[in-house]
Short mmCIF file of C-alpha atoms in Angstrom, two decimals:
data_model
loop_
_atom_site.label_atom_id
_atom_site.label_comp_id
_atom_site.label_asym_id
_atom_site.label_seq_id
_atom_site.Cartn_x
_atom_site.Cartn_y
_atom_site.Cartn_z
CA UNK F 876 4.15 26.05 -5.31
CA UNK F 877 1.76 27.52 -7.80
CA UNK F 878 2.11 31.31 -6.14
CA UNK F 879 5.69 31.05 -6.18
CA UNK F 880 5.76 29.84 -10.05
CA UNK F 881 4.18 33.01 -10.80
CA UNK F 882 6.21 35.54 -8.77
CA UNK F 883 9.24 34.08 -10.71
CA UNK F 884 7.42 34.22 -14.15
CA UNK F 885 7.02 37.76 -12.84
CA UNK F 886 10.46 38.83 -12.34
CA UNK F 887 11.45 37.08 -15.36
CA UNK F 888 9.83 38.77 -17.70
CA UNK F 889 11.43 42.15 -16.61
CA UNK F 890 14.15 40.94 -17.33
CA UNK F 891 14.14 40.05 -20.79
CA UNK F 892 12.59 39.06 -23.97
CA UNK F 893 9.89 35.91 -24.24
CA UNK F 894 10.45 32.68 -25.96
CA UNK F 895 8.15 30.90 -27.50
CA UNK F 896 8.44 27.10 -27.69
CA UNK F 897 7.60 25.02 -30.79
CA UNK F 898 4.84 22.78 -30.48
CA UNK F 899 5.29 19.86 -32.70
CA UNK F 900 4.16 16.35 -31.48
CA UNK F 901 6.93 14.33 -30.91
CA UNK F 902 7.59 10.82 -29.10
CA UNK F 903 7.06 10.28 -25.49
CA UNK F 904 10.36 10.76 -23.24
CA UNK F 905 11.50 7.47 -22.10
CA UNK F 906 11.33 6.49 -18.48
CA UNK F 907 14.04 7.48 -15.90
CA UNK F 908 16.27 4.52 -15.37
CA UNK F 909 14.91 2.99 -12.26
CA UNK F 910 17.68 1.93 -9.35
CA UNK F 911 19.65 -1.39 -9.33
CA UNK F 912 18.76 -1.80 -5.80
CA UNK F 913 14.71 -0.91 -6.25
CA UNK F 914 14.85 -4.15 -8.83
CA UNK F 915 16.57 -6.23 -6.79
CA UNK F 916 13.62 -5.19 -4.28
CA UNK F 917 11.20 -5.88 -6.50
CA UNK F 918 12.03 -9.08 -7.58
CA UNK F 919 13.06 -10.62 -3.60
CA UNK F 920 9.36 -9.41 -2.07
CA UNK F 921 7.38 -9.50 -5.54
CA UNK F 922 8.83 -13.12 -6.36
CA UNK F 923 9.13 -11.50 -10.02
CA UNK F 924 12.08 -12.00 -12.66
CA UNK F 925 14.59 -9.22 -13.23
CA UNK F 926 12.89 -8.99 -16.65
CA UNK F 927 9.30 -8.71 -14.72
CA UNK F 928 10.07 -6.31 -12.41
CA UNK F 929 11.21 -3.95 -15.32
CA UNK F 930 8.17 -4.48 -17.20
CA UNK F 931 5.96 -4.01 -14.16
CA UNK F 932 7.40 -0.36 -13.83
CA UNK F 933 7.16 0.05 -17.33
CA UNK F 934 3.87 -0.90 -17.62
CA UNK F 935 2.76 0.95 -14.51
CA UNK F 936 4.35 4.22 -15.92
CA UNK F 937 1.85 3.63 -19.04
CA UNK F 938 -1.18 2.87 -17.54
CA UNK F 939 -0.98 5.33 -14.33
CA UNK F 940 -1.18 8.29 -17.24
CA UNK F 941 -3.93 6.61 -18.56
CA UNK F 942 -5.34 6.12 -15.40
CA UNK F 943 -4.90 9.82 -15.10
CA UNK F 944 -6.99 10.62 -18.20
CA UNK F 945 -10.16 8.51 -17.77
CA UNK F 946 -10.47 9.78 -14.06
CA UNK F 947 -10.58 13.19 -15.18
CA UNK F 948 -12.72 12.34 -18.58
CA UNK F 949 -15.44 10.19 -15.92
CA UNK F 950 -15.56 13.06 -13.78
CA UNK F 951 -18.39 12.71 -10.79
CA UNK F 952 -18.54 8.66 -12.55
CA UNK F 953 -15.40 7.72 -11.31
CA UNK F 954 -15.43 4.86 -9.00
CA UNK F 955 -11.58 4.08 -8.80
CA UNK F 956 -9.15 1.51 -10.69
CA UNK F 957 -6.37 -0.44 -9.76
CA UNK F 958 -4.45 -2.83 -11.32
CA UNK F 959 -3.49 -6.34 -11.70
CA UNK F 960 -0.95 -9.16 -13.11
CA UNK F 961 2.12 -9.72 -11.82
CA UNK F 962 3.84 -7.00 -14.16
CA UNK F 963 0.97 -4.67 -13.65
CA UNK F 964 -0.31 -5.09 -17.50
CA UNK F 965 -4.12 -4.54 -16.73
CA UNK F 966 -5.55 -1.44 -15.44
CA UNK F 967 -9.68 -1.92 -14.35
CA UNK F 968 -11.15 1.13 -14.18
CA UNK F 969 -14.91 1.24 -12.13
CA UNK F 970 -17.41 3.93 -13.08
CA UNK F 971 -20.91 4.26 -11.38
CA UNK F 972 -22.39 5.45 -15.27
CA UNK F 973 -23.02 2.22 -17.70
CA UNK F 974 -22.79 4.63 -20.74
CA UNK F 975 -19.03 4.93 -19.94
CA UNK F 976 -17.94 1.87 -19.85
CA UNK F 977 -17.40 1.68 -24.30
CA UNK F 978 -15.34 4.85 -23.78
CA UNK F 979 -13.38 3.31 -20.73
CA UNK F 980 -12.74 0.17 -22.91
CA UNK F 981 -11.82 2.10 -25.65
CA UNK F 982 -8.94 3.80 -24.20
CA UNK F 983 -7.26 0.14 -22.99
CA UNK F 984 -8.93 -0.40 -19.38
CA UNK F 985 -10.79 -2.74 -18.15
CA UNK F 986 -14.48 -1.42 -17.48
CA UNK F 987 -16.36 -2.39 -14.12
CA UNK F 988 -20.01 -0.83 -13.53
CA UNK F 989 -20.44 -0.04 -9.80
CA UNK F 990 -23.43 0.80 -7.15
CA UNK F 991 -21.03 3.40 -5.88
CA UNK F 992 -18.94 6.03 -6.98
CA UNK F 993 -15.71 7.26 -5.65
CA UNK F 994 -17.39 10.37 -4.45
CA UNK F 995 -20.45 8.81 -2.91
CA UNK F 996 -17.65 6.07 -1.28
CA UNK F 997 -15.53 9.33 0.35
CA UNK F 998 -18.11 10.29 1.16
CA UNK F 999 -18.89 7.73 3.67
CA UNK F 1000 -15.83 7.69 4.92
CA UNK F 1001 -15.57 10.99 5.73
CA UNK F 1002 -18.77 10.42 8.25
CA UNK F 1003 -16.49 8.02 10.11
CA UNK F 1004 -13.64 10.35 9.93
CA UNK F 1005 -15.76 12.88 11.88
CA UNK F 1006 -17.02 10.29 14.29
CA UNK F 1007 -15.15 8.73 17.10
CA UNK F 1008 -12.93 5.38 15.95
CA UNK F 1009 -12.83 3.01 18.83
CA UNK F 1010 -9.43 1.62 19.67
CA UNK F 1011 -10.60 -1.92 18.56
CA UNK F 1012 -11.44 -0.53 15.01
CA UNK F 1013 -7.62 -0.42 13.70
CA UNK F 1014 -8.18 1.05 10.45
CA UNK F 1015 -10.58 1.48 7.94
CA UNK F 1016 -10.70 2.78 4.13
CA UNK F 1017 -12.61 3.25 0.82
CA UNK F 1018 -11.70 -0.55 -1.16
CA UNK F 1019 -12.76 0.45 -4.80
CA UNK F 1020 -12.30 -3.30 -5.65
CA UNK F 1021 -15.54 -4.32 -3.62
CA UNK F 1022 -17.13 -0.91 -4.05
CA UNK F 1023 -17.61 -0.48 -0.10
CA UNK F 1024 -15.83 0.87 2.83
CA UNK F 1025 -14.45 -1.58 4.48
CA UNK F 1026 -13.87 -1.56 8.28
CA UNK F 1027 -11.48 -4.04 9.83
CA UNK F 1028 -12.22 -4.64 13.79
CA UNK F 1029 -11.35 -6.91 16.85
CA UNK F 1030 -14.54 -6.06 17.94
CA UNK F 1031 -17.53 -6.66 15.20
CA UNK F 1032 -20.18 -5.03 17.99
CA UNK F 1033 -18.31 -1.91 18.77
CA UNK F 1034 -17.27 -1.55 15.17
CA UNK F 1035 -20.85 -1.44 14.21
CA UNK F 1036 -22.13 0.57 17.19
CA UNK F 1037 -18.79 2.62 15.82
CA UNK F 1038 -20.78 2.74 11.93
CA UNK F 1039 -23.98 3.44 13.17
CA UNK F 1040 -23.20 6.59 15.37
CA UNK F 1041 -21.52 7.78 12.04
CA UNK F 1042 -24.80 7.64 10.36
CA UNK F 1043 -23.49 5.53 7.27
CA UNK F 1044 -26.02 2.87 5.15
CA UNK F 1045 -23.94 -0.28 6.81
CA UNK F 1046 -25.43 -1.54 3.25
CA UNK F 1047 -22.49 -0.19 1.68
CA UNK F 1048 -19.67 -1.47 4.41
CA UNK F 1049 -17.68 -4.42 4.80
CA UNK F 1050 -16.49 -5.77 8.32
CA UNK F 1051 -13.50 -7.98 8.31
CA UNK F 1052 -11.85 -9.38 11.35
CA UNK F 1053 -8.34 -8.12 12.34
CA UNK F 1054 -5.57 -8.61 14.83
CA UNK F 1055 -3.87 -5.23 13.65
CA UNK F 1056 -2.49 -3.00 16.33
CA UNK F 1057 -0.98 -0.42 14.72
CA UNK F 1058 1.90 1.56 16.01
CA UNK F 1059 4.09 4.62 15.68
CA UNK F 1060 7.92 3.56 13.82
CA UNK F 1061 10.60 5.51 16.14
CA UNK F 1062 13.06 5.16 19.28
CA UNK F 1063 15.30 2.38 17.63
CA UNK F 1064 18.38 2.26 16.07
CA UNK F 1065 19.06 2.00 12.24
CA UNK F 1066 21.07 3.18 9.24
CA UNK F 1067 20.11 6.04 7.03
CA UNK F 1068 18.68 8.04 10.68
CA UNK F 1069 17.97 10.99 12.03
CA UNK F 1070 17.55 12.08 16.05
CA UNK F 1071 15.20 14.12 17.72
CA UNK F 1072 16.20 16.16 20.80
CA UNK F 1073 19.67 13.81 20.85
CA UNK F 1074 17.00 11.15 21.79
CA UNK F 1075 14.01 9.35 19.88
CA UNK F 1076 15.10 7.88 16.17
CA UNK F 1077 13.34 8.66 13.11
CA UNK F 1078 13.99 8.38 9.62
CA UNK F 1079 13.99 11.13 6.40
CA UNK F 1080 11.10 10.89 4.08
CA UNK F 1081 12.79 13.39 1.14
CA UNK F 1082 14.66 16.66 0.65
CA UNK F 1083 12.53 19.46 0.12
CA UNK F 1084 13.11 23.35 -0.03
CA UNK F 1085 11.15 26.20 0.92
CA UNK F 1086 12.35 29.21 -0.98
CA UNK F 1087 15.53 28.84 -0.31
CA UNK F 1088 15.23 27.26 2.80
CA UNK F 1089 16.62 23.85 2.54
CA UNK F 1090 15.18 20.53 4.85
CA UNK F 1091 13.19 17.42 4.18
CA UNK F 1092 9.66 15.97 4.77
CA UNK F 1093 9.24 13.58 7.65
CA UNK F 1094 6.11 11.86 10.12
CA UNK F 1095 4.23 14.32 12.37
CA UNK F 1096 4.50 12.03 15.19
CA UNK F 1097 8.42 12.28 15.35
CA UNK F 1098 8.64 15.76 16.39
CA UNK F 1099 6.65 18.70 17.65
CA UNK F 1100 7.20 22.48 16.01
CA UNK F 1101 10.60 23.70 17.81
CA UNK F 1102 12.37 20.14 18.42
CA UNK F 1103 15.77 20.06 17.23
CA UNK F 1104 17.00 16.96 15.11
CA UNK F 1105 20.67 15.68 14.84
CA UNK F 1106 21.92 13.65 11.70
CA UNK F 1107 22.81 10.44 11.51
CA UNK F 1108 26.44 11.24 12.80
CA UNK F 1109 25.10 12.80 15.59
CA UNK F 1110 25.84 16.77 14.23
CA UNK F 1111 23.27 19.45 14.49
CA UNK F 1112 20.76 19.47 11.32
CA UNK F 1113 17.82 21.32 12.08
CA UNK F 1114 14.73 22.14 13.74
CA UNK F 1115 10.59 20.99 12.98
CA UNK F 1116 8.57 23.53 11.30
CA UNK F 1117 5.54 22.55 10.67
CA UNK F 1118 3.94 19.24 11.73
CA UNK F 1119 0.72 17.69 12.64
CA UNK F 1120 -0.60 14.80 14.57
CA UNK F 1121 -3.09 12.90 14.95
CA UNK F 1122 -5.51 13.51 12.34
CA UNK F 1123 -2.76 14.05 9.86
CA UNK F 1124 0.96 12.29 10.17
CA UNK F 1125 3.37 14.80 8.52
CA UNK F 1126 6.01 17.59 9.34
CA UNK F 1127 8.91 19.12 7.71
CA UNK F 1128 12.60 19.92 8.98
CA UNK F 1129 14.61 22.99 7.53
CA UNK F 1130 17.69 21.97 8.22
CA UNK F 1131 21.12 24.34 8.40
CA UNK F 1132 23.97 25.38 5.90
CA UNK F 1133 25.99 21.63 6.85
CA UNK F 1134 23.69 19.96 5.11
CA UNK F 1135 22.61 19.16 1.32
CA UNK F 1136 19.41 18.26 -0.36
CA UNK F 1137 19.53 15.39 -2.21
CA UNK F 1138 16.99 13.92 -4.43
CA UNK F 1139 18.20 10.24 -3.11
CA UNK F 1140 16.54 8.22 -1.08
CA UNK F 1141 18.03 7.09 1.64
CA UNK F 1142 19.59 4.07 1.63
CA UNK F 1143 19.27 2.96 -1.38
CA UNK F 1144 20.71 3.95 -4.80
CA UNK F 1145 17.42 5.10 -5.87
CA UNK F 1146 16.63 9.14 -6.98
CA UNK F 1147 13.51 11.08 -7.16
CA UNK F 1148 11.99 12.69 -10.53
CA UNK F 1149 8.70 13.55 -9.47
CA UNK F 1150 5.68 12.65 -7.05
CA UNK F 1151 2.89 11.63 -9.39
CA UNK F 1152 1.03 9.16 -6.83
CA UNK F 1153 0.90 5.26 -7.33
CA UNK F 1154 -2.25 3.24 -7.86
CA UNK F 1155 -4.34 0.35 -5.80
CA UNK F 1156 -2.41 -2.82 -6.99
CA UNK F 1157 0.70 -0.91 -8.08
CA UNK F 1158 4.27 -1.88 -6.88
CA UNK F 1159 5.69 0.18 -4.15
CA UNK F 1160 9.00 0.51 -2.02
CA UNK F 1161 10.07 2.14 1.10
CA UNK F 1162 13.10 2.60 2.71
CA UNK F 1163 13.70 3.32 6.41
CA UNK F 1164 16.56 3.27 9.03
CA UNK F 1165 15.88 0.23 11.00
CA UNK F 1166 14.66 -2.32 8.40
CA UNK F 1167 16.35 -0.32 5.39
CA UNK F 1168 14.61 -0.91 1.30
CA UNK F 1169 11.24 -3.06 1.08
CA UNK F 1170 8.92 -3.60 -1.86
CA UNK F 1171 5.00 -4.67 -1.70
CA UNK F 1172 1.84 -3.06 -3.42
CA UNK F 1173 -0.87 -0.29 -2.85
CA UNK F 1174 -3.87 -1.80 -1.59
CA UNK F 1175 -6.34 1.00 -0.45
CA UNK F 1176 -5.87 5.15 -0.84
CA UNK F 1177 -7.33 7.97 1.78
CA UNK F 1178 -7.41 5.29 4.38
CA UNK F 1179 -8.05 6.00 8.35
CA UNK F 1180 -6.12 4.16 10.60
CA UNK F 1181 -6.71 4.63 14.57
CA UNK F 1182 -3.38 4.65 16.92
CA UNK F 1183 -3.25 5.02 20.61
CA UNK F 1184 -2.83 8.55 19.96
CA UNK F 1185 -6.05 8.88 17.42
CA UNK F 1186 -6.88 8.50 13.89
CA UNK F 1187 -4.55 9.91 11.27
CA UNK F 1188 -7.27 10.20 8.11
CA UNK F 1189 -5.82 9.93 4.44
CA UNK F 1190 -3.21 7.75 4.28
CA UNK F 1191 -2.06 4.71 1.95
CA UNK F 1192 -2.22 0.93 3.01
CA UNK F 1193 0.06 -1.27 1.86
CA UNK F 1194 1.18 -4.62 2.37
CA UNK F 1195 5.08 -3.61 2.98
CA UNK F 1196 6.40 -4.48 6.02
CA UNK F 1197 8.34 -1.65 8.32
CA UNK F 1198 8.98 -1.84 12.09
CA UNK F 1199 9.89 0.79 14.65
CA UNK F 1200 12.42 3.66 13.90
CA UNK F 1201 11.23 3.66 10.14
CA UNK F 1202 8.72 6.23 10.69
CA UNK F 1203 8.82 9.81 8.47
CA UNK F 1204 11.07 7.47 5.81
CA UNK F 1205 10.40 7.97 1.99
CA UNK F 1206 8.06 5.87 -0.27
CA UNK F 1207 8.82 5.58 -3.56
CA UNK F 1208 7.72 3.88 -7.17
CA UNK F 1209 9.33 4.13 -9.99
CA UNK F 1210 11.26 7.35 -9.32
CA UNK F 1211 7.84 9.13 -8.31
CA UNK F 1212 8.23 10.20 -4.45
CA UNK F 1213 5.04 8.71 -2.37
CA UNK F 1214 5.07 9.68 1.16
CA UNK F 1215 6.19 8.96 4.70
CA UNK F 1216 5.80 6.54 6.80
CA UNK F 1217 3.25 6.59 9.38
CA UNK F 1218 2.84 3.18 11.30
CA UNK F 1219 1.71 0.03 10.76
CA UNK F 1220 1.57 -3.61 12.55
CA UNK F 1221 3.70 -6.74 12.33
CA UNK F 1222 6.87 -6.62 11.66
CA UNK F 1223 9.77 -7.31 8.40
CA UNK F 1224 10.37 -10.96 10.19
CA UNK F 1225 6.89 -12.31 9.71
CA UNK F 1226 4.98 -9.60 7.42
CA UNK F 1227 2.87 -6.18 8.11
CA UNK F 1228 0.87 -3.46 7.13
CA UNK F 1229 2.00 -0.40 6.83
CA UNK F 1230 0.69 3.12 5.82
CA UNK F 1231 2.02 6.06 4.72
CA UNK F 1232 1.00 9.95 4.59
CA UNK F 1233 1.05 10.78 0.66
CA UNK F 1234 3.85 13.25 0.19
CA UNK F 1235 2.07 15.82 -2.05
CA UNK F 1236 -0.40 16.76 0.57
CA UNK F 1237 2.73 17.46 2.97
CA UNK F 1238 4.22 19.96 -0.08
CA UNK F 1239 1.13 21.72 -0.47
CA UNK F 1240 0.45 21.91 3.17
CA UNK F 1241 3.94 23.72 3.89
CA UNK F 1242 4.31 25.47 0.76
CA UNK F 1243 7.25 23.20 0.02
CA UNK F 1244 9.15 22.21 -3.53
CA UNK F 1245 10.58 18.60 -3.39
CA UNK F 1246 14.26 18.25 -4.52
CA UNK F 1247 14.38 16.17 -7.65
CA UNK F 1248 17.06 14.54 -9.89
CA UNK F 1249 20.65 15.98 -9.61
CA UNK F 1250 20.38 17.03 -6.50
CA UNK F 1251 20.92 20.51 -5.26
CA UNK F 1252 18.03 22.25 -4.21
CA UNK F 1253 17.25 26.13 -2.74
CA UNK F 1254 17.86 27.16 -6.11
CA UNK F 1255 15.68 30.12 -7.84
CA UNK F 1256 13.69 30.29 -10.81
CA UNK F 1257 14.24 33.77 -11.79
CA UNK F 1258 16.62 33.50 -14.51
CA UNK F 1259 15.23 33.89 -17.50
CA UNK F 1260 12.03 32.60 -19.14
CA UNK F 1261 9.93 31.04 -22.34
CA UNK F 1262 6.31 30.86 -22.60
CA UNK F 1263 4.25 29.14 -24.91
CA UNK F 1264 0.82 27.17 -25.92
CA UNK F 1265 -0.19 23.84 -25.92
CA UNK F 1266 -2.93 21.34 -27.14
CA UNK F 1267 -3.65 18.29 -25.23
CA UNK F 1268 -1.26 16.04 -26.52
CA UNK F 1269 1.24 18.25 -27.71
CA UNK F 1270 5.22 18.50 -26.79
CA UNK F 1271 7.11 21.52 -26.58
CA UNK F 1272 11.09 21.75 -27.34
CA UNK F 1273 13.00 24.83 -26.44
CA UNK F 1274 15.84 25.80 -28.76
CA UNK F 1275 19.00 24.17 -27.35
CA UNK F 1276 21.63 25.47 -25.63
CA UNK F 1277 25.04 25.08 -24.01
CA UNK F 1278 25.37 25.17 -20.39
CA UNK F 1279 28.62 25.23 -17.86
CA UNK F 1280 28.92 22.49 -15.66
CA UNK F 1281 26.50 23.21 -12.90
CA UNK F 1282 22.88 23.48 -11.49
CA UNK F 1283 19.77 23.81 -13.43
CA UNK F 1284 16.97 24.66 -11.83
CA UNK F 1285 13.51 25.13 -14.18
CA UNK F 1286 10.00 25.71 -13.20
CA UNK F 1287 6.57 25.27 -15.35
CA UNK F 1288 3.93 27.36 -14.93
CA UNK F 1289 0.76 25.94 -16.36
CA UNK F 1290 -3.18 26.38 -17.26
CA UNK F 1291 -5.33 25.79 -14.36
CA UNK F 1292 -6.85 22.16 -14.40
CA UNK F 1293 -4.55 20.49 -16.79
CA UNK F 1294 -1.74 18.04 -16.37
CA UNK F 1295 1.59 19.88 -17.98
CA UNK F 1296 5.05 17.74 -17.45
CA UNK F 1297 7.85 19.24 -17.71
CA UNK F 1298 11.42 17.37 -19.08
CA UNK F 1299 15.25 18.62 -18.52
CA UNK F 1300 16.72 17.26 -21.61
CA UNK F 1301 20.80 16.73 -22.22
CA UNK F 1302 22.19 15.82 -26.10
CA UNK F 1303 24.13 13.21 -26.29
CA UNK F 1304 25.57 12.55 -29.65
CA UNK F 1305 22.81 12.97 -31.66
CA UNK F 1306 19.98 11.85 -29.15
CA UNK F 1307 18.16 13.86 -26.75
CA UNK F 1308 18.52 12.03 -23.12
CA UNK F 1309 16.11 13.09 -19.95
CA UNK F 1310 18.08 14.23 -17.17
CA UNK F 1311 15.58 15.33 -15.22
CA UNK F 1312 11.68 15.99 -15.09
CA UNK F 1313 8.31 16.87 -12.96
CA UNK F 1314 5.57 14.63 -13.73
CA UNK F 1315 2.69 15.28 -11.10
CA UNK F 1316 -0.94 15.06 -12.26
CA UNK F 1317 -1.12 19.21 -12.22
CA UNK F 1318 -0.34 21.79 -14.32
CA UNK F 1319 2.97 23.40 -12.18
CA UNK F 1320 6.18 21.18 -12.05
CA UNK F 1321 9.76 22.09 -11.42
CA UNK F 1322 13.17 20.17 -11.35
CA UNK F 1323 17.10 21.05 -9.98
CA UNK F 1324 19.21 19.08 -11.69
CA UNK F 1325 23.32 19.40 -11.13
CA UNK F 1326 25.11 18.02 -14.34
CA UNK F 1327 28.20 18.52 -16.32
CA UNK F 1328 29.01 21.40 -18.87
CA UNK F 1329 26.72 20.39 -22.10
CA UNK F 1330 24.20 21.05 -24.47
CA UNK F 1331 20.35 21.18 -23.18
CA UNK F 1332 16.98 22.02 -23.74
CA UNK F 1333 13.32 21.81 -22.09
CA UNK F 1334 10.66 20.27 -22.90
CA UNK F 1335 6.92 20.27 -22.42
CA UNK F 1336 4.33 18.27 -22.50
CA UNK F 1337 0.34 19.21 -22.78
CA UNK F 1338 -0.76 15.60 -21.64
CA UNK F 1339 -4.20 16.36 -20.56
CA UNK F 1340 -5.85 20.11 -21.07
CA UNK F 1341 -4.60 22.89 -23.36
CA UNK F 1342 -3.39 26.66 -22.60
CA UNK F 1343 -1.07 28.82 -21.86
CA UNK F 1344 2.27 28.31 -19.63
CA UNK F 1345 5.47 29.68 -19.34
CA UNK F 1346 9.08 28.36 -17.99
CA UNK F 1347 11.07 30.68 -15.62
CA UNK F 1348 14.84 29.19 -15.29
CA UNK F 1349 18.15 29.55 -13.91
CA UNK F 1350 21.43 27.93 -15.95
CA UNK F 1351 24.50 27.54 -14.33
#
């Protein structure tokens, strides 16, 4: 995404003068508006009020940027965070180096001094990534709660025979006794669908672009490179791309002129702003095309769970149920894209696991821009552009201006190793309203929005790291 930002900058400023945005602080942008149906969700498989479940996404919005900052402020002493309470109000933040924990307290977290970082922790796991997972080993993961890796077995014998041939200090593991057998989600029926090869049953993960390719993101294990898919309705779509499995679960469809990118997710009401990534003990939802829209929380990240086919290293475990045919369908929290579904066990009668391949590693893999708010998607940033500089901290507000009814499509270009957002903003009366925005944890972001005739500007915000950055555009 970050190559493509700059080819536009490029072009844009041949084509006309530079901008420079003000930098005066101003007041954080308030939250998109999350879905009806996502707090309905929420509150049925949370067991929260309609007033919790708001303030749980609240809160996690506020302490996942905060999160944000004191990982990248403990550097190398990191040793994870998650959070807790039934509206997500306390964020614990783990760090390997005692002389951090005033600082960590400081900024509103909860401190926790740990054997183990994050790094030493990934570390082990990786070990067992490059070792051979027995089938009776179902899944194991880094748990930054107990500071260990944690393997979860049917077998406690092979799974240590499994640990020792790794070569990792079983000092720092923890066995616990599972029934898990995880399995691939596809060949059933269900709603929001699409088919592979007029056969096997999948479901969308999210509308994505490439250039101006349109398509979405999906599982791996749906579809080899070359299979065709059909839509729900049974009409040509589009053909896999890219995709990989085992070892990773993800792929990506680019699908023909018929179809639309979106930045919905299917089956529910609920739209996509972004893809900064949830948090262990954060609320999550999915929605697929057998089961459709269910709610849990993040309970382990970069975890390695072991199918029939192999392991599939790096995804999320969560305690959200799914069953067969859900597989490639989107995660969401908030209106922050997550991933795709990968597999799990149990089932949406009784209860399950279920993991999912984190979306932004599928973008940067393929080279691929997700579709957010408004819609649209395949457009171009080459339209014009503004540049400007930043201080950690600091917003940036274009000078307004009045746009036909149409699509928007902005991207930011930012400093290397900061965390720039970017924010479509529409006036209405005498407030400024987000339409739209890119909130990731790195410096590039970029939005399509499709809105009525109006008055607009963009906004930036410098909310960790300072520098340089410029906005290439296209107004309708």
């Amino acid at each position: 995404m970050r190559s493509r930002h700059i080819l536009s900058a490029a072009s844009a400023l041949t084509m006309g003068v530079a901008l420079v945005l003000s930098s005066a602080p101003a007041a954080v942008a308030a939250p998109a508006k999350p879905a009806p149906s996502m707090l309905d969700a929420l509150q049925r498989d949370l067991n929260l009020s309609a007033e919790q479940a708001q303030l749980r996404l609240v809160n996690e919005a506020r302490l996942g940027k905060l999160e944000g900052k004191v990982r990248t402020d403990l550097g190398a002493a990191f040793g994870g965070s998650w959070l807790s309470g039934d509206t997500a109000n306390s964020l614990t933040v783990a760090t390997s180096d005692a002389s951090k924990i005033a600082a960590i307290q400081a900024g509103g977290a909860k401190a926790q001094l740990v054997t183990r970082s994050l790094g030493d922790l990934t570390a082990l796991k990786d070990k067992l990534d490059a070792a051979a997972a027995p089938q009776t080993v179902p899944v194991y993961y880094v748990d930054v709660k107990s500071n260990s890796v944690v393997v979860e077995t049917r077998d406690q014998a092979a799974a240590e025979a499994f640990v020792a041939a790794a070569g990792v200090d079983k000092a720092a593991v923890t066995y616990v006794a599972s029934t898990e057998v995880p399995q691939t989600y596809y060949n059933l029926r269900g709603g929001d669908a699409y088919y592979i090869n007029n056969s096997g049953r999948c479901s969308i993960g999210f509308s994505i672009t490439r250039g101006s390719t349109p398509g979405f993101v999906t599982a791996g294990h749906c579809g080899n490179v070359g299979a065709s898919t059909q839509g729900y309705n049974r009409v040509a779509q589009g053909t896999f791309q890219g995709s990989s499995f085992p070892g990773n679960d993800y792929a990506w469809v680019a699908v023909n002129a018929n179809w639309t990118p979106t930045p919905t997710v299917a089956g529910t009401s609920a739209t996509v702003s972004g893809s900064t990534a949830q948090v262990v003990g954060g609320s999550i939802c999915r929605s697929g095309s057998t089961t459709g829209w269910h709610c849990g929380t993040v309970q382990q990240i970069g975890t390695s769970v072991t199918y029939s086919q192999g392991t599939v290293s790096g995804v999320t475990r969560t305690n959200v149920c799914a069953e067969p045919g859900d597989s490639g369908g989107s995660w969401i929290s908030g209106t922050q894209a997550q991933g795709v579904t990968s597999g799990g066990s149990g089932n949406c009668s009784v209860g399950g696991t279920t993991y999912f391949q984190p979306v932004n590693e599928i973008l940067s893999a393929y080279g691929l821009t997700l579709t957010t708010t408004g819609g649209g998607g395949g457009g171009t940033c080459n339209g014009g552009t503004l540049t400007g500089s930043l201080s950690s901290g600091q917003y940036g507000n274009s000078s307004q201006f009045t746009a036909n009814a149409g699509t928007h499509t902005v991207c930011l270009d930012g400093p290397n190793g900061t965390d720039f957002d970017l924010y479509l903003q529409r006036l209405s009366g005498s407030t400024w309203t987000t339409v739209a925005s890119g909130t990731s944890s790195g410096p590039d972001e970029s939005v399509t929005y499709t809105g009525s005739a109006g008055t607009y500007r963009y906004r930036v915000h410098a909310y960790s790291g300072s520098g340089s950055f410029s906005l290439t555009y296209t107004r309708p």
